[in-house]
Short mmCIF file of C-alpha atoms in Angstrom, two decimals:
data_model
loop_
_atom_site.label_atom_id
_atom_site.label_comp_id
_atom_site.label_asym_id
_atom_site.label_seq_id
_atom_site.Cartn_x
_atom_site.Cartn_y
_atom_site.Cartn_z
CA MET A 7 207.22 34.67 97.92
CA ALA A 8 205.02 33.50 94.78
CA GLN A 9 202.74 31.78 97.18
CA ALA A 10 202.36 34.72 99.18
CA SER A 11 201.68 36.43 96.19
CA PHE A 12 198.86 34.17 95.07
CA HIS A 13 197.50 34.96 99.04
CA PHE A 14 197.11 38.17 98.51
CA GLN A 15 195.80 37.36 95.25
CA LEU A 16 192.62 35.87 96.15
CA ALA A 17 191.95 38.25 98.93
CA ARG A 18 192.15 41.14 96.50
CA ARG A 19 190.00 39.03 94.49
CA ILE A 20 187.96 38.61 97.28
CA LEU A 21 187.00 41.64 98.69
CA ARG A 22 186.41 43.26 94.79
CA ASP A 23 183.94 40.55 94.36
CA LYS A 24 180.68 42.53 92.84
CA GLY A 25 178.65 39.37 93.09
CA ASN A 26 178.37 39.61 97.01
CA ARG A 27 175.85 41.98 97.28
CA PHE A 28 175.17 41.36 101.33
CA SER A 29 178.74 41.68 102.24
CA ARG A 30 179.78 45.02 100.51
CA PRO A 31 177.28 47.31 102.89
CA ILE A 32 178.50 44.73 105.67
CA ILE A 33 182.15 45.53 105.44
CA SER A 34 181.96 49.31 104.90
CA LEU A 35 180.02 49.09 108.47
CA SER A 36 182.63 47.02 109.75
CA VAL A 37 185.06 49.91 108.34
CA PHE A 38 183.21 52.14 109.88
CA GLY A 39 182.82 50.52 113.43
CA VAL A 40 186.30 50.04 114.38
CA SER A 41 187.28 53.62 113.00
CA LEU A 42 184.88 55.30 115.73
CA GLY A 43 186.27 52.73 118.29
CA LEU A 44 189.53 53.49 116.85
CA VAL A 45 188.92 57.10 117.60
CA VAL A 46 187.14 56.74 121.10
CA MET A 47 189.95 55.37 122.47
CA MET A 48 192.83 57.45 121.29
CA ILE A 49 190.33 60.50 121.96
CA ALA A 50 190.07 59.35 125.57
CA MET A 51 194.03 58.81 125.75
CA ALA A 52 194.84 62.00 124.44
CA ILE A 53 192.10 63.59 126.67
CA THR A 54 193.38 61.98 129.99
CA ALA A 55 197.49 62.94 129.14
CA GLY A 56 195.86 66.28 128.29
CA TYR A 57 194.63 66.84 131.38
CA GLN A 58 196.60 65.43 133.88
CA GLN A 59 199.57 67.03 132.10
CA GLU A 60 196.85 70.58 132.34
CA ILE A 61 196.76 70.30 136.10
CA ARG A 62 200.25 68.98 136.98
CA ASN A 63 201.56 72.14 134.63
CA LYS A 64 199.58 74.28 137.14
CA VAL A 65 200.60 73.07 140.32
CA ILE A 66 203.92 72.92 139.45
CA ALA A 67 203.52 76.68 138.31
CA MET A 68 202.93 77.46 141.48
CA GLY A 69 205.08 74.84 143.59
CA SER A 70 207.58 73.40 141.25
CA HIS A 71 208.00 69.18 141.57
CA ILE A 72 209.87 69.04 144.99
CA ARG A 73 209.42 71.67 148.48
CA ILE A 74 212.14 71.23 150.50
CA SER A 75 210.95 72.69 154.19
CA HIS A 76 211.19 72.64 157.80
CA TYR A 77 210.62 69.47 160.15
CA ASP A 78 208.59 71.78 162.40
CA GLN A 79 206.45 73.26 160.62
CA ASN A 80 203.62 71.27 161.65
CA TYR A 81 201.47 71.69 158.29
CA SER A 82 201.28 75.43 158.93
CA VAL A 83 201.32 77.62 155.89
CA GLU A 84 203.92 80.22 157.89
CA GLN A 85 206.74 77.46 157.97
CA VAL A 86 210.39 77.57 160.21
CA PRO A 87 213.29 79.37 158.40
CA PHE A 88 216.27 78.11 157.66
CA ASP A 89 219.11 78.85 155.71
CA LYS A 90 219.07 78.46 151.86
CA ASN A 91 223.03 78.76 151.61
CA GLN A 92 223.50 75.11 153.11
CA SER A 93 225.90 72.57 151.44
CA PHE A 94 223.45 70.23 149.97
CA VAL A 95 222.62 72.86 147.63
CA LYS A 96 225.62 72.46 145.49
CA ASP A 97 225.29 68.90 145.25
CA LEU A 98 221.61 69.20 144.53
CA GLN A 99 222.60 71.50 141.56
CA ASN A 100 224.93 68.50 140.25
CA ASN A 101 222.32 65.66 139.74
CA ALA A 102 221.22 65.92 136.23
CA GLN A 103 217.33 65.46 136.91
CA ILE A 104 217.54 69.33 138.99
CA VAL A 105 217.16 71.90 136.36
CA GLY A 106 216.25 74.53 138.77
CA MET A 107 216.16 75.23 142.51
CA GLN A 108 213.59 78.78 143.93
CA ASN A 109 213.71 80.44 147.49
CA PHE A 110 210.44 81.19 148.72
CA ALA A 111 208.81 82.45 151.79
CA THR A 112 205.07 82.56 152.97
CA LYS A 113 203.56 85.41 155.31
CA VAL A 114 199.32 85.14 156.09
CA GLY A 115 197.81 88.36 156.33
CA ILE A 116 194.20 90.59 155.59
CA VAL A 117 193.94 92.63 152.77
CA LYS A 118 190.94 95.16 153.14
CA THR A 119 189.13 97.26 150.84
CA ASP A 120 186.55 99.99 151.32
CA ASP A 121 183.68 97.58 151.87
CA GLN A 122 185.36 94.41 151.12
CA VAL A 123 188.22 92.23 154.29
CA GLU A 124 189.66 88.98 152.86
CA GLY A 125 192.28 86.74 153.88
CA ILE A 126 195.36 85.83 152.01
CA VAL A 127 198.82 84.53 152.01
CA LEU A 128 201.36 85.94 150.54
CA LYS A 129 204.38 83.99 148.95
CA GLY A 130 207.09 85.66 148.47
CA VAL A 131 209.72 85.06 145.62
CA ASP A 132 213.35 85.89 144.17
CA ASN A 133 214.78 85.93 140.96
CA THR A 134 215.56 82.29 141.26
CA PHE A 135 211.29 82.13 140.48
CA ASP A 136 210.73 80.15 137.38
CA GLN A 137 208.37 82.77 135.42
CA THR A 138 208.63 80.76 132.63
CA SER A 139 206.13 77.98 133.66
CA PHE A 140 203.86 80.39 135.31
CA LEU A 141 203.39 83.56 132.87
CA PRO A 142 201.11 81.35 130.91
CA ASN A 143 197.96 81.68 134.34
CA ILE A 144 198.31 85.74 133.98
CA VAL A 145 195.29 87.05 132.44
CA GLU A 146 195.59 90.45 132.96
CA GLY A 147 198.69 92.64 133.03
CA GLU A 148 202.39 91.04 133.59
CA PHE A 149 204.92 90.16 136.27
CA PHE A 150 207.07 91.83 138.62
CA ASP A 151 210.26 93.16 138.45
CA LEU A 152 212.70 90.89 140.35
CA THR A 153 215.89 91.62 139.21
CA ASP A 154 215.94 95.31 140.73
CA THR A 155 218.49 95.33 144.04
CA VAL A 156 215.47 97.00 146.11
CA ALA A 157 212.54 95.38 146.78
CA ASP A 158 210.08 95.77 144.13
CA ASP A 159 205.93 97.06 145.82
CA HIS A 160 204.49 95.12 143.15
CA ILE A 161 201.43 92.01 143.79
CA VAL A 162 200.40 89.33 141.74
CA ILE A 163 196.88 88.80 142.86
CA SER A 164 194.37 85.81 141.92
CA LYS A 165 191.57 86.26 139.37
CA ARG A 166 188.88 85.37 141.87
CA MET A 167 190.36 87.72 144.64
CA SER A 168 190.32 90.53 142.78
CA GLN A 169 186.77 90.08 141.48
CA LYS A 170 185.84 89.85 145.55
CA LEU A 171 187.74 92.53 146.09
CA LYS A 172 186.54 94.32 143.36
CA LEU A 173 189.89 95.09 141.91
CA LYS A 174 192.42 95.50 138.87
CA VAL A 175 195.85 95.87 137.49
CA GLY A 176 196.83 99.49 138.81
CA ASP A 177 195.24 99.59 142.03
CA LYS A 178 196.77 99.72 145.14
CA VAL A 179 196.78 96.91 148.12
CA ARG A 180 196.11 97.49 151.60
CA THR A 181 197.52 94.24 153.36
CA TYR A 182 197.97 93.85 157.24
CA PHE A 183 199.41 91.34 159.63
CA VAL A 184 198.57 89.94 163.18
CA GLN A 185 201.77 90.29 164.67
CA ASP A 186 203.39 91.48 167.38
CA PRO A 187 203.46 94.66 166.81
CA PRO A 188 201.02 94.22 164.25
CA ARG A 189 202.35 95.77 160.75
CA SER A 190 200.79 96.10 157.03
CA ARG A 191 202.23 96.60 153.96
CA SER A 192 200.12 98.22 150.57
CA PHE A 193 201.00 96.75 147.06
CA VAL A 194 200.49 97.82 143.57
CA ILE A 195 198.94 95.20 142.10
CA SER A 196 200.93 94.77 138.36
CA GLY A 197 198.96 91.31 137.22
CA ILE A 198 196.60 88.53 137.84
CA TYR A 199 196.47 84.96 137.65
CA GLU A 200 194.33 82.05 137.25
CA THR A 201 194.84 78.53 137.58
CA GLY A 202 192.01 77.15 138.33
CA LEU A 203 193.13 75.19 141.12
CA PRO A 204 191.02 76.80 144.44
CA GLU A 205 194.24 75.74 146.97
CA TYR A 206 195.91 78.73 144.68
CA ASP A 207 192.97 80.83 143.52
CA ASN A 208 191.40 81.52 146.77
CA ALA A 209 194.31 82.46 148.70
CA TYR A 210 197.19 83.30 147.24
CA ALA A 211 199.48 86.06 145.84
CA LEU A 212 203.07 86.74 144.80
CA VAL A 213 205.06 89.34 146.42
CA ASP A 214 209.15 90.69 146.18
CA LEU A 215 210.76 87.46 148.79
CA ARG A 216 212.32 90.09 150.92
CA HIS A 217 208.86 91.86 151.75
CA VAL A 218 207.96 88.27 153.57
CA GLN A 219 211.51 88.52 154.80
CA LYS A 220 211.30 92.14 156.79
CA LEU A 221 207.37 91.15 157.79
CA ASN A 222 209.20 88.17 159.74
CA ASP A 223 212.01 89.82 160.65
CA TRP A 224 214.00 86.83 158.81
CA THR A 225 218.04 87.90 157.49
CA SER A 226 218.18 87.70 153.85
CA ASP A 227 219.52 84.03 153.99
CA GLN A 228 216.79 82.76 155.78
CA VAL A 229 212.97 81.02 153.71
CA SER A 230 210.36 79.15 154.10
CA GLY A 231 211.26 76.56 151.59
CA VAL A 232 213.73 75.66 148.68
CA GLU A 233 211.33 74.60 145.63
CA ILE A 234 213.13 72.21 143.13
CA LEU A 235 212.35 71.77 139.37
CA ILE A 236 213.19 69.06 137.64
CA LYS A 237 213.62 67.50 134.15
CA ASP A 238 211.41 64.16 133.51
CA TYR A 239 208.17 64.16 136.09
CA ASP A 240 207.57 60.53 135.54
CA LYS A 241 211.37 60.37 137.86
CA ILE A 242 209.69 62.72 140.59
CA ASP A 243 209.50 59.80 143.21
CA GLU A 244 212.95 59.01 142.77
CA VAL A 245 214.67 62.29 142.88
CA GLY A 246 212.41 63.23 146.23
CA ASP A 247 214.30 60.19 147.62
CA TYR A 248 217.13 61.89 146.77
CA VAL A 249 216.70 65.02 147.90
CA HIS A 250 215.43 63.60 151.08
CA HIS A 251 218.97 62.09 151.74
CA HIS A 252 220.96 65.17 150.85
CA ILE A 253 219.29 67.57 152.77
CA GLY A 254 219.48 68.21 156.38
CA TYR A 255 218.34 66.11 159.85
CA ASP A 256 215.94 68.87 160.65
CA LEU A 257 214.29 69.26 156.66
CA LYS A 258 212.38 67.42 154.59
CA ALA A 259 211.39 66.81 151.05
CA GLU A 260 207.76 66.47 149.30
CA THR A 261 206.99 66.17 146.05
CA ILE A 262 203.31 67.91 145.26
CA LYS A 263 202.18 64.62 145.17
CA GLN A 264 202.70 64.81 148.96
CA ILE A 265 201.93 67.56 149.60
CA TYR A 266 198.41 67.56 147.35
CA PRO A 267 197.81 64.17 146.92
CA ASN A 268 193.70 64.46 146.76
CA ILE A 269 194.56 66.69 143.23
CA PHE A 270 197.07 63.77 141.72
CA GLU A 271 195.38 60.67 143.16
CA TRP A 272 192.20 62.11 141.67
CA ILE A 273 193.55 62.51 138.18
CA GLN A 274 195.09 59.29 138.76
CA LEU A 275 191.89 57.50 138.93
CA PHE A 276 191.34 58.78 134.95
CA ASP A 277 193.99 56.07 133.83
CA THR A 278 191.62 53.29 135.95
CA ASN A 279 188.33 54.74 133.68
CA VAL A 280 190.77 54.72 130.85
CA ALA A 281 191.67 51.36 130.66
CA VAL A 282 188.20 50.32 130.70
CA LEU A 283 187.37 52.39 128.11
CA LEU A 284 189.88 50.57 126.31
CA ILE A 285 189.10 46.72 127.36
CA ILE A 286 185.16 47.24 125.95
CA THR A 287 185.94 49.24 122.72
CA THR A 288 188.59 46.51 121.78
CA CYS A 289 186.14 43.97 122.46
CA VAL A 290 183.40 45.65 120.62
CA CYS A 291 185.87 45.73 117.62
CA MET A 292 187.09 42.24 117.90
CA VAL A 293 183.00 41.25 117.81
CA THR A 294 182.59 43.46 114.79
CA MET A 295 185.55 41.99 112.70
CA MET A 296 184.34 38.20 113.90
CA SER A 297 181.04 39.28 112.76
CA ILE A 298 182.10 40.25 108.71
CA PHE A 299 184.86 37.83 109.24
CA PHE A 300 181.87 34.79 109.07
CA ILE A 301 179.74 36.63 106.62
CA ILE A 302 182.75 36.05 104.26
CA ILE A 303 183.55 32.99 105.21
CA LEU A 304 179.64 32.16 103.99
CA GLU A 305 179.31 33.85 100.59
CA GLN A 306 182.26 32.70 99.44
CA THR A 307 181.19 28.42 100.73
CA HIS A 308 181.71 28.20 97.01
CA THR A 309 184.50 29.86 96.38
CA ILE A 310 186.16 27.39 99.30
CA GLY A 311 184.93 24.36 97.85
CA ILE A 312 186.37 25.13 93.99
CA LEU A 313 189.47 25.77 95.56
CA LYS A 314 189.82 22.91 97.63
CA SER A 315 188.72 20.38 95.13
CA LEU A 316 191.60 22.02 92.75
CA GLY A 317 194.03 20.67 95.86
CA MET A 318 194.26 23.89 98.07
CA LYS A 319 195.08 23.54 101.77
CA THR A 320 193.06 24.77 104.53
CA LYS A 321 195.69 26.28 105.61
CA ASP A 322 196.05 28.20 102.71
CA VAL A 323 192.38 29.38 102.51
CA VAL A 324 192.49 30.36 106.18
CA ARG A 325 195.58 32.92 105.59
CA ALA A 326 193.57 34.35 102.00
CA PHE A 327 191.35 35.31 104.67
CA ILE A 328 192.43 36.25 107.01
CA ILE A 329 194.68 38.16 104.68
CA VAL A 330 191.32 40.21 103.73
CA ALA A 331 190.05 40.42 107.55
CA GLY A 332 193.39 42.57 108.38
CA ASN A 333 193.20 44.24 104.88
CA ILE A 334 189.22 45.96 106.26
CA LEU A 335 190.79 46.24 109.80
CA LEU A 336 194.20 48.17 109.16
CA ARG A 337 191.56 50.52 106.96
CA GLY A 338 189.14 50.65 109.70
CA MET A 339 192.49 51.63 111.42
CA VAL A 340 194.07 54.41 109.15
CA ILE A 341 190.36 55.97 108.90
CA GLY A 342 190.15 56.00 112.57
CA ASP A 343 193.53 57.24 113.37
CA ALA A 344 193.50 60.10 110.91
CA ILE A 345 190.04 61.28 112.43
CA ALA A 346 191.15 61.10 116.17
CA LEU A 347 194.29 63.08 114.94
CA LEU A 348 192.34 65.91 113.09
CA MET A 349 189.73 66.10 115.74
CA GLY A 350 192.56 66.48 118.76
CA TRP A 351 194.35 69.06 116.74
CA LEU A 352 191.34 71.40 116.44
CA GLN A 353 190.24 71.01 120.12
CA GLN A 354 194.04 72.01 120.93
CA GLN A 355 194.27 74.91 118.07
CA PHE A 356 190.48 75.93 119.02
CA HIS A 357 189.21 74.86 122.06
CA ILE A 358 185.89 73.67 120.73
CA ILE A 359 184.80 72.15 123.49
CA LYS A 360 184.75 74.48 127.08
CA LEU A 361 183.94 73.21 130.62
CA ASN A 362 183.47 74.71 133.80
CA PRO A 363 186.46 75.58 135.12
CA ASP A 364 185.20 75.71 138.72
CA THR A 365 184.19 72.17 138.28
CA TYR A 366 187.46 70.50 136.19
CA TYR A 367 190.13 73.66 137.30
CA VAL A 368 190.26 74.21 133.69
CA ASP A 369 188.20 75.94 131.12
CA PHE A 370 188.67 73.56 127.99
CA VAL A 371 188.76 70.04 127.09
CA PRO A 372 192.63 69.85 127.20
CA ILE A 373 194.46 66.96 124.16
CA HIS A 374 197.61 65.47 124.67
CA PHE A 375 198.99 63.09 121.88
CA GLU A 376 201.65 60.99 123.00
CA ILE A 377 202.75 59.30 120.01
CA PHE A 378 204.50 56.06 121.50
CA PRO A 379 201.15 55.35 123.49
CA LEU A 380 199.58 55.48 120.78
CA LEU A 381 201.46 53.40 118.66
CA MET A 382 201.00 50.61 120.84
CA LEU A 383 197.77 51.63 121.12
CA ASN A 384 197.10 50.61 117.35
CA VAL A 385 199.19 47.82 117.38
CA GLY A 386 197.32 45.90 120.32
CA VAL A 387 193.95 46.29 118.65
CA PHE A 388 195.43 45.08 115.40
CA VAL A 389 197.11 41.83 116.85
CA LEU A 390 194.21 41.11 119.42
CA CYS A 391 192.04 41.16 116.33
CA MET A 392 193.78 39.20 114.30
CA LEU A 393 194.41 36.31 116.87
CA VAL A 394 190.48 36.42 118.02
CA LEU A 395 190.42 35.91 114.39
CA THR A 396 192.43 33.03 113.83
CA LEU A 397 191.00 29.64 115.43
CA PRO A 398 187.85 30.17 114.10
CA ALA A 399 188.81 30.68 110.51
CA TRP A 400 191.13 27.52 110.93
CA ILE A 401 187.61 25.71 112.16
CA VAL A 402 185.57 26.88 109.70
CA GLY A 403 188.13 26.76 106.76
CA LYS A 404 188.50 22.58 107.91
CA LYS A 405 184.74 22.14 108.12
CA ILE A 406 184.35 23.84 104.47
CA THR A 407 184.57 20.38 102.53
CA PRO A 408 183.80 20.79 98.16
CA VAL A 409 180.96 18.67 98.57
CA ASN A 410 179.56 20.82 101.36
CA ALA A 411 180.08 23.87 99.53
CA VAL A 412 178.03 21.78 96.67
CA ARG A 413 175.59 21.40 98.84
CA TRP A 414 175.58 24.62 100.36
CA GLU A 415 174.43 25.52 96.95
#
């Protein structure tokens, strides 16, 4: 214990040595460099996690995690119906990972105003629909009532569609459906949503499920599909396989990653980009620490020679200078952590940095800090930098002898 205390005291004296005019600004610069590197790494990880989470939430709000549909849909928007009251429903509800199951049906139609015509896909939902996850996408008005015993005549359309058709909340919408015989329905706009995802915003509108069932001449038990919400997104593939093996042979279960592969492959590329950035920035931090480490050793050559002449061992000298380097590294990391967390919090609260939603699907840079990955980042950077310093510290400590130190002077 006494020996360890001596190493820390020696390291403290080296750091506080006022005679070394050259290393003072270099130490401050290295602390700044480590701080800047950690800020870049933490913000990059937080933006990646935030962006992936934001896109996932938007897709899930419109389509849940897993979708059960008929095998014979032939990739059409209008699926072949099946009975929603099947034996597998209770089995799936008993799965701890499944937190919700919602019925839906779709119908392709045309919206016509006085001077505009636009294609539309009506998505019918009932009282099983999870409004909680969808409501953040409502930008005007409100969602319609799904608890009434009669079908609600309201509709929720996208902001893009409302702008194209020059419609607003409270306006009446006339929709037409090409079938035999042709049919039409009138809806009143109760709300306007915006997800930023063109797959939805360009076409989809939400209505009461009973309207779609009536237009398709279905019974009240027939639906296009069942959407499943799960507790843990990281287990989506595992739960997807479970669902697929517990439903009828004429049905299939697809995860949102399988339904929208382009979106999820795209956001998965962010992980690769961040990994490259982390490697480069960590290497910069290591080079920075090696540079300041050699500068401090060179300035303390005379001190090292005196200590060795008094009988101090090389390993004790090396340990003291490793403590010096660790002190500088920790200072930079603490400052970097504080700055990164502050910047992330400000962006989360005030959305300072904006984005073009037509290009990025969101209108601001999303931030999401995950404690464990950030903790592992800090530990990883510290361990790697300290390991890199061990070998050169030992070599330099071995080379410096009392005779060499006197000659250096």
